[in-house]
Tab-separated table of N, CA and C and ligand atoms in Angstrom:
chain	number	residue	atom	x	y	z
A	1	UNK	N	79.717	-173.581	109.396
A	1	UNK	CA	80.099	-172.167	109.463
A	1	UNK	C	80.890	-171.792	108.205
A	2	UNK	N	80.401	-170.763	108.044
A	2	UNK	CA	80.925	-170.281	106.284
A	2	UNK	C	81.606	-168.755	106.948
A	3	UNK	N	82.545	-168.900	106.135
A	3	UNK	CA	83.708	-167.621	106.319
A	3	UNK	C	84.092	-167.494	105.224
A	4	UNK	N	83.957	-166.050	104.778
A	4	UNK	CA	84.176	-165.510	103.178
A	4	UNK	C	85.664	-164.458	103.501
A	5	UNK	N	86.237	-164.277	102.609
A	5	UNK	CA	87.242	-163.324	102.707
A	5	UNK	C	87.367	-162.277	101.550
A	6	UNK	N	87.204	-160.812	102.157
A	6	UNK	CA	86.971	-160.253	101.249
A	6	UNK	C	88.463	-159.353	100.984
A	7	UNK	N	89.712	-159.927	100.262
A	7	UNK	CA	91.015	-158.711	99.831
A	7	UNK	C	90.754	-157.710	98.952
A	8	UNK	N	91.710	-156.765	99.461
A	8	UNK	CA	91.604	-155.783	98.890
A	8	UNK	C	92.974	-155.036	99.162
A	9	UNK	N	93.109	-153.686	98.206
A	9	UNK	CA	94.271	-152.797	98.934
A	9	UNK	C	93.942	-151.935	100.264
A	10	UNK	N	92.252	-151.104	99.958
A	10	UNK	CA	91.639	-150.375	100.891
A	10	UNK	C	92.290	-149.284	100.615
A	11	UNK	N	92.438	-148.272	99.826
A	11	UNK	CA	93.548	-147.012	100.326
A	11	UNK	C	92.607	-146.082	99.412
A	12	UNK	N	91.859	-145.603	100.679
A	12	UNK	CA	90.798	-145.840	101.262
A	12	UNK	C	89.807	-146.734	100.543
A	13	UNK	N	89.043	-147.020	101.874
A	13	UNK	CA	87.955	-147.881	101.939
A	13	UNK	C	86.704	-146.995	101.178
A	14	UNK	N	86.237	-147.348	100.026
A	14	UNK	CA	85.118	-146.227	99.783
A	14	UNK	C	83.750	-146.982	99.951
A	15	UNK	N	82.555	-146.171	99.413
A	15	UNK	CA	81.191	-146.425	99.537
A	15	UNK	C	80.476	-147.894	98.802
A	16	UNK	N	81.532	-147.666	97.752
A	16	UNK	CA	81.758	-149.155	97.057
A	16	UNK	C	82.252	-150.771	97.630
A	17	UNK	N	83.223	-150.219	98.543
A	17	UNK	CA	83.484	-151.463	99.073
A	17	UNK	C	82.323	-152.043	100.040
A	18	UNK	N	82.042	-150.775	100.782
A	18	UNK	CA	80.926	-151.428	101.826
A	18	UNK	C	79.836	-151.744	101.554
A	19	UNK	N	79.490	-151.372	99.987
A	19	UNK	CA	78.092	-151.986	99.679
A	19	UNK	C	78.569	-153.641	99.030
A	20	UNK	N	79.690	-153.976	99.071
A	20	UNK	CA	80.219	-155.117	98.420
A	20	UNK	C	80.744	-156.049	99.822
A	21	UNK	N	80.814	-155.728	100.835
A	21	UNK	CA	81.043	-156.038	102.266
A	21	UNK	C	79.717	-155.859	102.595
A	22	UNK	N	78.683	-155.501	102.424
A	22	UNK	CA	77.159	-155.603	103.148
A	22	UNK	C	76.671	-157.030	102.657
A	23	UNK	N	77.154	-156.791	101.009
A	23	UNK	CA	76.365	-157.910	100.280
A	23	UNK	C	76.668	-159.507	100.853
A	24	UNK	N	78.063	-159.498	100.760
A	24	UNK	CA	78.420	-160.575	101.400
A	24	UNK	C	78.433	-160.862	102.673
A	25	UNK	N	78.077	-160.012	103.606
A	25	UNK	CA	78.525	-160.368	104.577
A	25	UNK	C	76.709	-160.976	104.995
A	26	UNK	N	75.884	-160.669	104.009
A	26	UNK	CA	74.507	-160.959	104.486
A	26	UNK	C	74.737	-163.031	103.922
A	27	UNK	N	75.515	-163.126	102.847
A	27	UNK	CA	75.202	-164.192	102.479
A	27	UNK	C	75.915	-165.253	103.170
A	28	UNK	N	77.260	-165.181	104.302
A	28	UNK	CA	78.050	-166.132	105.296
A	28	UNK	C	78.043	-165.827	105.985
A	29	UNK	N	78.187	-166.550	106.959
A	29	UNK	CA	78.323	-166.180	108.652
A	29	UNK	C	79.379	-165.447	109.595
A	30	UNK	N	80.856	-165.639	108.154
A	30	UNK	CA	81.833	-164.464	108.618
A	30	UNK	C	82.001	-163.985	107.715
A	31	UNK	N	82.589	-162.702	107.617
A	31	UNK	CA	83.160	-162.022	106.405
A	31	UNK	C	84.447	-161.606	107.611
A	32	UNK	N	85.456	-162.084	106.612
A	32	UNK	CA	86.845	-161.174	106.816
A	32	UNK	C	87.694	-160.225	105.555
A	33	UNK	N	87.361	-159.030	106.378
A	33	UNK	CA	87.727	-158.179	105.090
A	33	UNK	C	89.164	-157.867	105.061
A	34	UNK	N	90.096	-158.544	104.136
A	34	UNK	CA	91.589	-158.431	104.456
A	34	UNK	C	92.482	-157.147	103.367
A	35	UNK	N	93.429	-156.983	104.376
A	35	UNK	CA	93.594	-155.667	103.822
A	35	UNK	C	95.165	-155.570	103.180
A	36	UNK	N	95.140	-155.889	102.089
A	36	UNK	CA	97.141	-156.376	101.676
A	36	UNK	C	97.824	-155.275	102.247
A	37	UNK	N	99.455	-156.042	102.333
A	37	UNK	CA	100.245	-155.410	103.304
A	37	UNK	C	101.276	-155.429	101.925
A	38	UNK	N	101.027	-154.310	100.816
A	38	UNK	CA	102.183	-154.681	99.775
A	38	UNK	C	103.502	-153.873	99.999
A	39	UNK	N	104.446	-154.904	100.104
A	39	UNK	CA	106.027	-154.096	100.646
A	39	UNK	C	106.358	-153.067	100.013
A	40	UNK	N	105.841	-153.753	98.535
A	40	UNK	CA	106.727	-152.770	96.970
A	40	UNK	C	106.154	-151.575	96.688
A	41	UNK	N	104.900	-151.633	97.538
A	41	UNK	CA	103.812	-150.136	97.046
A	41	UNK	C	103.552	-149.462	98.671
A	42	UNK	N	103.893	-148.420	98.651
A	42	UNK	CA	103.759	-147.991	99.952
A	42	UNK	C	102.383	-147.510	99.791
A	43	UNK	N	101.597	-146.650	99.002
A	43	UNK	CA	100.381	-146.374	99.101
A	43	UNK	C	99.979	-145.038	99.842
A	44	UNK	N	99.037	-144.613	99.804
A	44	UNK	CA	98.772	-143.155	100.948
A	44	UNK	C	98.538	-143.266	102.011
A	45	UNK	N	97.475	-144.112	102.382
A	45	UNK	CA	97.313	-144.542	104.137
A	45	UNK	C	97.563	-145.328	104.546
A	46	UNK	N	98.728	-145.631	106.008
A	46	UNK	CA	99.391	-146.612	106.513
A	46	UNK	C	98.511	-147.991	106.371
A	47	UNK	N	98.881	-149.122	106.840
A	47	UNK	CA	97.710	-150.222	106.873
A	47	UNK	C	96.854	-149.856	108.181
A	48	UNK	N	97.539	-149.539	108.849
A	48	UNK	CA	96.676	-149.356	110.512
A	48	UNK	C	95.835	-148.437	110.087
A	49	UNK	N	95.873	-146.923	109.258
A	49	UNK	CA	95.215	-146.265	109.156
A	49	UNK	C	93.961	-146.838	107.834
A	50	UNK	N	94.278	-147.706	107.057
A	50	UNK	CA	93.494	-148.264	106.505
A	50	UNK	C	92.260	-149.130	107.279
A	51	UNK	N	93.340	-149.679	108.384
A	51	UNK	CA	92.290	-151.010	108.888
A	51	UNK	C	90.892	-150.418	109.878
A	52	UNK	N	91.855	-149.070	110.663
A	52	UNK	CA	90.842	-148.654	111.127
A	52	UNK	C	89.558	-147.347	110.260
A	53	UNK	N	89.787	-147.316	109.112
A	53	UNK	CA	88.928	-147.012	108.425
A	53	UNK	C	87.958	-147.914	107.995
A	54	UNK	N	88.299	-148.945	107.538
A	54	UNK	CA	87.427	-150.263	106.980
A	54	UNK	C	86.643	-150.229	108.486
A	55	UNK	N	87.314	-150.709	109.521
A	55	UNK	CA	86.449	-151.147	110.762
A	55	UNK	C	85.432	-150.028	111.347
A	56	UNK	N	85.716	-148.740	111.163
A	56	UNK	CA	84.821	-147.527	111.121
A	56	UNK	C	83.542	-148.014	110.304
A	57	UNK	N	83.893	-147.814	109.343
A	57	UNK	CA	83.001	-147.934	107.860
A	57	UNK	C	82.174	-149.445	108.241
A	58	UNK	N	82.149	-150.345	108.708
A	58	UNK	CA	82.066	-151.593	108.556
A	58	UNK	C	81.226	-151.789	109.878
A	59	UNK	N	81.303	-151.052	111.009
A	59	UNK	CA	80.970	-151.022	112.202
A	59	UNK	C	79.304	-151.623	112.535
A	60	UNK	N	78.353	-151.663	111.306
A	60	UNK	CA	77.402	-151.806	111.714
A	60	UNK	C	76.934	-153.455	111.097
A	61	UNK	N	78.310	-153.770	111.058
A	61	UNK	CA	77.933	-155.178	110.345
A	61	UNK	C	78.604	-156.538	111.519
A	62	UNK	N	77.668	-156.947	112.315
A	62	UNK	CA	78.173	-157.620	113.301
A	62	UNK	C	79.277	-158.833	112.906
A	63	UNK	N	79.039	-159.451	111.757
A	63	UNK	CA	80.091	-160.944	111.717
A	63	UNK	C	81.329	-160.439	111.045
A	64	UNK	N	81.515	-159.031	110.988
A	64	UNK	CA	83.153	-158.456	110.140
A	64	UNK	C	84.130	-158.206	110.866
A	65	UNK	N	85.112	-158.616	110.674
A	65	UNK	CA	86.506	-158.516	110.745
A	65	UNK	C	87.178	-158.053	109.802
A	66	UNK	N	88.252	-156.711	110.551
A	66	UNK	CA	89.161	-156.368	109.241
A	66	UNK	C	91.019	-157.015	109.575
A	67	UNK	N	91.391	-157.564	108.803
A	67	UNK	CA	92.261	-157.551	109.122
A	67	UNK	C	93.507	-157.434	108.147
A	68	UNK	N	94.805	-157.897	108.050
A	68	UNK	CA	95.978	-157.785	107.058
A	68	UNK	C	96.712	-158.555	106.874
A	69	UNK	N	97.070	-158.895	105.330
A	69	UNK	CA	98.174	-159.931	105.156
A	69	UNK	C	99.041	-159.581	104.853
A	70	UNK	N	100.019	-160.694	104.042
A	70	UNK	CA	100.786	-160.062	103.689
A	70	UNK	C	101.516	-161.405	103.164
A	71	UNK	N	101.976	-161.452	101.818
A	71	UNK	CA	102.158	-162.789	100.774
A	71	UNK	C	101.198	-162.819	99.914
A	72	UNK	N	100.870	-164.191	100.026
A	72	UNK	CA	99.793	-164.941	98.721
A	72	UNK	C	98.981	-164.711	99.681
A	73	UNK	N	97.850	-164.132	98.482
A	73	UNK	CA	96.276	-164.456	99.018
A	73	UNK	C	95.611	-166.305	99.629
A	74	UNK	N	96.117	-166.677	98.879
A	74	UNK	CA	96.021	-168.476	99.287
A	74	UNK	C	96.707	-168.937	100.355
A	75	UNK	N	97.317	-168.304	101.072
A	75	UNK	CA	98.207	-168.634	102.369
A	75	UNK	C	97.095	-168.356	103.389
A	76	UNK	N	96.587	-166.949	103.192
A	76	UNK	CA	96.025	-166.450	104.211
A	76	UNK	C	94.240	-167.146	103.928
A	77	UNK	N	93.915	-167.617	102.825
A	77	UNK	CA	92.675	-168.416	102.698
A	77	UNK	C	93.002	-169.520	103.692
A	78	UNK	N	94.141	-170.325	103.649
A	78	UNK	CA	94.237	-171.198	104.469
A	78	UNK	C	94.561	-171.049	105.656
A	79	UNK	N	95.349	-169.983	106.049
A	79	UNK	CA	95.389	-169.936	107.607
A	79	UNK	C	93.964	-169.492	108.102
A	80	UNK	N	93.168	-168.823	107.637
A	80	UNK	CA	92.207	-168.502	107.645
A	80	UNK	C	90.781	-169.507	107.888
A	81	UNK	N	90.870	-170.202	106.980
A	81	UNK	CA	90.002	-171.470	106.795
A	81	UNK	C	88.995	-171.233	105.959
A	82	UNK	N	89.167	-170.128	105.344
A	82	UNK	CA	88.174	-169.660	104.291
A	82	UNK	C	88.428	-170.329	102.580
A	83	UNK	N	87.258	-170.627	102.063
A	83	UNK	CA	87.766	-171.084	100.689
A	83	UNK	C	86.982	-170.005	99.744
A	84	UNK	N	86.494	-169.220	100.686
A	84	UNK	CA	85.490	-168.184	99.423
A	84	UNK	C	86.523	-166.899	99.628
A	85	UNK	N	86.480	-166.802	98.317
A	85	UNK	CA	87.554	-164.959	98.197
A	85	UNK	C	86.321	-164.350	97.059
A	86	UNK	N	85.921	-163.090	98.332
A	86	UNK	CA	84.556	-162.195	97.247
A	86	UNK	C	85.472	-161.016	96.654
A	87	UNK	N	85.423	-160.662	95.285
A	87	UNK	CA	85.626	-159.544	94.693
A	87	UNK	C	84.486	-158.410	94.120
A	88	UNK	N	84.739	-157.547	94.061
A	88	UNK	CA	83.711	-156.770	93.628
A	88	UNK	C	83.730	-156.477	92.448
A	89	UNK	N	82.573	-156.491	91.191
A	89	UNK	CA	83.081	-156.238	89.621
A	89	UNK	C	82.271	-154.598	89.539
A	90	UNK	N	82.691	-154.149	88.919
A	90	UNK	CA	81.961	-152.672	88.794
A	90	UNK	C	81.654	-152.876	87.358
A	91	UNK	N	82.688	-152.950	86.462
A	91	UNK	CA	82.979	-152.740	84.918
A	91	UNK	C	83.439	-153.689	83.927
A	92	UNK	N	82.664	-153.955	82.905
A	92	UNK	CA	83.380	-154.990	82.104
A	92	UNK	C	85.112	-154.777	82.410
A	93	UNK	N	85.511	-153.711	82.269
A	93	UNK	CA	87.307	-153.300	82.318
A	93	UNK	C	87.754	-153.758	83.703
A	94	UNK	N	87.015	-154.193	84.428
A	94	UNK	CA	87.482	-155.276	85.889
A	94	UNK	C	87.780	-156.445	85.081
A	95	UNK	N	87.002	-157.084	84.430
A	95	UNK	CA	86.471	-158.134	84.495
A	95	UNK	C	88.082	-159.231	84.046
A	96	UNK	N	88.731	-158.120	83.125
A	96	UNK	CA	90.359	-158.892	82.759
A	96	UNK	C	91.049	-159.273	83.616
A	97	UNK	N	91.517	-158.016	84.209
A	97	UNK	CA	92.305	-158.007	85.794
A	97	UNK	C	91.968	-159.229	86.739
A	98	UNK	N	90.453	-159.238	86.912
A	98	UNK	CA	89.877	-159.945	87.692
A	98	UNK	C	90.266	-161.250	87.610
A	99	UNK	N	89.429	-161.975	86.405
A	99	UNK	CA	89.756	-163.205	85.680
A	99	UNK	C	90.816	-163.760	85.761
A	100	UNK	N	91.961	-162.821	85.659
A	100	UNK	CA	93.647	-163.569	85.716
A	100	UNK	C	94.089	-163.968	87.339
A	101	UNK	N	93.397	-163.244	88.208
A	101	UNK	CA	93.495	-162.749	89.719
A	101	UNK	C	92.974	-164.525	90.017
A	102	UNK	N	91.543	-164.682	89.385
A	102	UNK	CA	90.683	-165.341	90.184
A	102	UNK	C	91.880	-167.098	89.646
A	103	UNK	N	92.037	-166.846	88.440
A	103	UNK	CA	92.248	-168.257	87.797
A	103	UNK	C	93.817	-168.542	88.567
A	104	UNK	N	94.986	-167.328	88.347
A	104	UNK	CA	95.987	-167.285	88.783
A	104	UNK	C	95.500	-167.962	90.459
A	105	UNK	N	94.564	-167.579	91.096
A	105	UNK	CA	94.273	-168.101	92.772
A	105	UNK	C	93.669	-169.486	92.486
A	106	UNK	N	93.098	-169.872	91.233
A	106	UNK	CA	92.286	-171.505	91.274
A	106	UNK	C	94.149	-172.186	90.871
A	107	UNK	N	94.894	-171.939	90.104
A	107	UNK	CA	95.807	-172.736	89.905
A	107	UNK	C	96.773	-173.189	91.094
A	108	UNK	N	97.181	-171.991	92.092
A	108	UNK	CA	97.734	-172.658	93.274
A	108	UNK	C	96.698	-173.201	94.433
A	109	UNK	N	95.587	-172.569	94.524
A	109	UNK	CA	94.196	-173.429	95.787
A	109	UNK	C	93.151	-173.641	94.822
A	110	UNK	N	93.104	-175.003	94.401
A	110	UNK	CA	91.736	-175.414	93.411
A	110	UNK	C	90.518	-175.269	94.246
A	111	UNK	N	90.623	-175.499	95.600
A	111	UNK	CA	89.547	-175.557	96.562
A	111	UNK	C	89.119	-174.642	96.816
A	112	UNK	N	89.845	-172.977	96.107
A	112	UNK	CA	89.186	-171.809	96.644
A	112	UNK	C	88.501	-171.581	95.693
A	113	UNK	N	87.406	-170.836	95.897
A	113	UNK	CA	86.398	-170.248	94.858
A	113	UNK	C	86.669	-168.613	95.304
A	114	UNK	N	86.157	-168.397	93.983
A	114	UNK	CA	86.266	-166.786	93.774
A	114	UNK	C	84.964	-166.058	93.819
A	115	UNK	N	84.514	-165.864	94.091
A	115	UNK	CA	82.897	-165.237	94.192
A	115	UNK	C	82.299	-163.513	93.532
A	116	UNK	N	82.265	-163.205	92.901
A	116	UNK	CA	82.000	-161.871	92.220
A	116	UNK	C	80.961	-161.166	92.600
A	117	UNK	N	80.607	-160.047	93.504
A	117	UNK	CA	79.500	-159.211	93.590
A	117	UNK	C	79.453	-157.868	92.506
A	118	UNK	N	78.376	-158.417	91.876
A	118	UNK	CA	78.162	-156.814	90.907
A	118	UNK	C	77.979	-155.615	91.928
A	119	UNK	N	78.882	-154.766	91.696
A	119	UNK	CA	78.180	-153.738	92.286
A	119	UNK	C	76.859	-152.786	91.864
A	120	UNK	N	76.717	-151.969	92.799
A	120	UNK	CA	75.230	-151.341	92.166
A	120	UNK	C	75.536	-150.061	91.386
A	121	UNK	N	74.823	-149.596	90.512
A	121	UNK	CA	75.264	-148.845	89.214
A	121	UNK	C	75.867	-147.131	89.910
A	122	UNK	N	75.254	-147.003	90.847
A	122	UNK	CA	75.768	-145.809	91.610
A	122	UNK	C	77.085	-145.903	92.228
A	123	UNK	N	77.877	-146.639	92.251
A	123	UNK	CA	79.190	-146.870	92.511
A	123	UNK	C	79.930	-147.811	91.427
A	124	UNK	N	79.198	-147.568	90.258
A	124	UNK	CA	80.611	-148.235	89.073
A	124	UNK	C	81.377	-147.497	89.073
A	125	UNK	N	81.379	-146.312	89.516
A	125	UNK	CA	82.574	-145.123	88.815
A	125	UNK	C	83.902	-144.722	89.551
A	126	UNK	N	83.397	-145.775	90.877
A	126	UNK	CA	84.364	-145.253	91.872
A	126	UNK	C	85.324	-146.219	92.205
A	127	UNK	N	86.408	-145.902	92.427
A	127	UNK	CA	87.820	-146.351	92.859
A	127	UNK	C	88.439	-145.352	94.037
A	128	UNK	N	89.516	-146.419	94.634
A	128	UNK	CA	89.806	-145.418	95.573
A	128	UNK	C	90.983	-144.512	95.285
A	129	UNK	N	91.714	-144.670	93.819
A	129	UNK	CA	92.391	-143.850	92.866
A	129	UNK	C	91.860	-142.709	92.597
A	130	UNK	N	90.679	-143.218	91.928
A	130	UNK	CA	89.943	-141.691	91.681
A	130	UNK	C	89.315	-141.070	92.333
A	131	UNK	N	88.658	-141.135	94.034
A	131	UNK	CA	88.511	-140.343	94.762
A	131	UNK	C	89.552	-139.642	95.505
A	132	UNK	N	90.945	-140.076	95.576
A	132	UNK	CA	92.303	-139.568	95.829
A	132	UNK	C	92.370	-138.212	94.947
A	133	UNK	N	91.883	-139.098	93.374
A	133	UNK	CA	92.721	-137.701	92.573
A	133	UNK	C	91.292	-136.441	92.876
A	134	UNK	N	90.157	-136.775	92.636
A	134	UNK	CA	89.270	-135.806	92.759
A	134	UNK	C	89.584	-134.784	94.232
A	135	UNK	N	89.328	-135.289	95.508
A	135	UNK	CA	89.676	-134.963	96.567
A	135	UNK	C	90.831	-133.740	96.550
A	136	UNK	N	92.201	-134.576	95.802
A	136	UNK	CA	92.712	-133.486	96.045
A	136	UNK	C	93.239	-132.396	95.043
A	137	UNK	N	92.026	-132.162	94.176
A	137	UNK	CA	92.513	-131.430	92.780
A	137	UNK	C	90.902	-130.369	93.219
A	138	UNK	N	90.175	-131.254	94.219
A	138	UNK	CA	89.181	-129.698	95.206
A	138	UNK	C	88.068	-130.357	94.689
A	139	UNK	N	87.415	-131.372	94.124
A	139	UNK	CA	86.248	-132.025	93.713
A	139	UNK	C	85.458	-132.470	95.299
A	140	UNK	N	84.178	-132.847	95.247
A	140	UNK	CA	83.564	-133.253	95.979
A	140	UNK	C	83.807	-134.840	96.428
A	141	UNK	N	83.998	-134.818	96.945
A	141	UNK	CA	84.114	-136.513	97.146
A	141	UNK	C	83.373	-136.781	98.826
A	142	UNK	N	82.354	-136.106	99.515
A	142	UNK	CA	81.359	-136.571	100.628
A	142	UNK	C	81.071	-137.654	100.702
A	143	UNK	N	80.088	-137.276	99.172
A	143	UNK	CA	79.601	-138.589	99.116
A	143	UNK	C	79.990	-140.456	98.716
A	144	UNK	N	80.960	-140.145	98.283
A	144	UNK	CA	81.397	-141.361	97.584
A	144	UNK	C	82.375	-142.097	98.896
A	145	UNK	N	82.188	-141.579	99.791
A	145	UNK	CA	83.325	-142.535	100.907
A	145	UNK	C	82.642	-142.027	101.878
A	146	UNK	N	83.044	-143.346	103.005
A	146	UNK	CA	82.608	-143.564	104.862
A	146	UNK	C	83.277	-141.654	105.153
A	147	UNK	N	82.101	-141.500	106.099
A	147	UNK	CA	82.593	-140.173	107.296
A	147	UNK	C	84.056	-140.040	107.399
A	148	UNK	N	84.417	-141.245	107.481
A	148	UNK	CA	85.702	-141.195	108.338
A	148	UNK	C	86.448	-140.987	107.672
A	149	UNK	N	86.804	-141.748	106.365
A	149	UNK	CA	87.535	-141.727	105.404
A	149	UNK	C	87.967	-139.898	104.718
A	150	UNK	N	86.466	-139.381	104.891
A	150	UNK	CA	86.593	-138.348	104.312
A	150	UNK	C	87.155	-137.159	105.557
A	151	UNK	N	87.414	-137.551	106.514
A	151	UNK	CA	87.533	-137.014	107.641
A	151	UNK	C	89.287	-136.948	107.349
A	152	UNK	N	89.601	-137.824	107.217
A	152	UNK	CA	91.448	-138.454	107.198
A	152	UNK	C	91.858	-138.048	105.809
A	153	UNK	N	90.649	-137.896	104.715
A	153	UNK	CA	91.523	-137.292	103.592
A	153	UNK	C	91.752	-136.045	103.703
A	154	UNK	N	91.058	-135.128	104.704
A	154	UNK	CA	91.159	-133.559	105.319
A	154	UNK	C	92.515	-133.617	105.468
A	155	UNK	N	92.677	-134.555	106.755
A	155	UNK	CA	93.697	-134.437	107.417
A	155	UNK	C	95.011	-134.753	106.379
A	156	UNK	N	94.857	-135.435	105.585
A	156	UNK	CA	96.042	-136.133	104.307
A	156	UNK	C	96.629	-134.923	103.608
A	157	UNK	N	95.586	-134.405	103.106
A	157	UNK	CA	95.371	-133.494	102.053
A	157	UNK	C	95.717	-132.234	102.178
A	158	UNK	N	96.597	-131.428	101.941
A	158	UNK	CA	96.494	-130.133	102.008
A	158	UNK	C	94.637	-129.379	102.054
A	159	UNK	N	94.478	-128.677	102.626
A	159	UNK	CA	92.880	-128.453	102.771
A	159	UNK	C	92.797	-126.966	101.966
A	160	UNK	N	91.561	-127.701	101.165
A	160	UNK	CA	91.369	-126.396	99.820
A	160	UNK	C	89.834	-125.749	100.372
A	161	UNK	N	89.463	-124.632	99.974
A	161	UNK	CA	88.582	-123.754	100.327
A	161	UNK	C	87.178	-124.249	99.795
A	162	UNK	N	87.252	-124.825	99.050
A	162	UNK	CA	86.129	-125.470	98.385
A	162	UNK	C	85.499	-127.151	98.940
A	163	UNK	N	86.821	-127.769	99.695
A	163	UNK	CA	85.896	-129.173	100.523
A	163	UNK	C	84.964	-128.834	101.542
B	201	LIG	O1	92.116	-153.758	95.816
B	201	LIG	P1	93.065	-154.437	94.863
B	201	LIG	O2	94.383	-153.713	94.843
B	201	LIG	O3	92.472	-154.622	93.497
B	201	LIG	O4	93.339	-155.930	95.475
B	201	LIG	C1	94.231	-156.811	94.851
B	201	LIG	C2	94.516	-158.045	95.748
B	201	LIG	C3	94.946	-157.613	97.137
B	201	LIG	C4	93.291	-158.905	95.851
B	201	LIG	C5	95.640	-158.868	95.047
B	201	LIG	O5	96.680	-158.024	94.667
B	201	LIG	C6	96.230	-159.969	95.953
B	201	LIG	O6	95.557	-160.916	96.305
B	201	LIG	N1	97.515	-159.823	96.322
B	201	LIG	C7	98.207	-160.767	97.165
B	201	LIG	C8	99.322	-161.489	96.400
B	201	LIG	C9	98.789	-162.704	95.667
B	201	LIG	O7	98.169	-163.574	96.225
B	201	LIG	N2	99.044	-162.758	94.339
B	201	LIG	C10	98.639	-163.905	93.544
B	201	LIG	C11	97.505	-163.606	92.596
B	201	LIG	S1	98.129	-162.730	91.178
């Protein structure tokens, strides 16, 4: 039995993540999609309101679990029992961030592997930064995030005449 773990911040979960949570979750038998619990960054949507967005969004994928940590990513690989941590690359300009992420995680768990899904070219552009700022400066953002998500940025958002 293979169990992958997929971290992330989630704030919000967009169209990107779940095509990066489909991918993997076709290639192991679990995917756990974990959702950091960072003290120092409060962020826009609570974790609960995060988790149950991911699990919305995620709903049609039977072996997923969302859940939350909170520490080292390598704590929770091991309580976990997972040695695969999937990231998603969109952009060469990931690829730095990434690299230090993945090697910084091989130096304290050598046993974990880091796994990279390219995403598909219709979601390089998206972050869940920049559907925040679009959203609420009155841009379209339907399409680029789950129902739900876009449902809760209504509710977040002061509501402009044009969403
Ligand atoms: O969606 P994000 O914000 O790019 O995800 C970053 C995440 C959650 C994968 C990363 O910040 C993380 O693993 N944080 C937990 C703390 C940790 O393990 N740090 C050591 C590696 S630098």
């Amino acid at each position: 039995m293979m169990r992958a773990v997929y971290p992330g911040s989630f704030d919000p979960v967009t169209n990107g993540h779940v095509y990066i949570a489909e991918r993997a979750a076709a290639l192991f038998d679990e995917l756990v999609v974990a959702v950091l619990v960072n003290a120092s960054k409060q962020g826009t949507f609570s974790i609960d309101e995060r988790k149950s967005m991911a699990r919305e969004a995620l709903g049609h994928l039977p072996h997923v679990q969302v859940l939350s940590f909170e520490g080292l990513l390598v704590d929770f690989m091991r309580q976990q029992q997972s040695r695969v941590i999937i990231r998603g690359l969109r952009a060469l300009s990931d690829f730095e961030y990434e690299f230090q992420l993945a090697q910084m995680n091989r130096q304290l768990a050598p046993e974990v592997e880091t796994l990279f899904i390219v995403t598909e070219a219709r979601y390089s552009y998206l972050s869940s930064r920049s559907v925040k700022e679009v959203f609420h400066f009155g841009g379209s953002v339907q399409s680029m995030v789950p129902p739900g998500v876009y449902r809760r940025l209504r509710e977040h958002f002061p509501p402009r005449e044009f969403h």
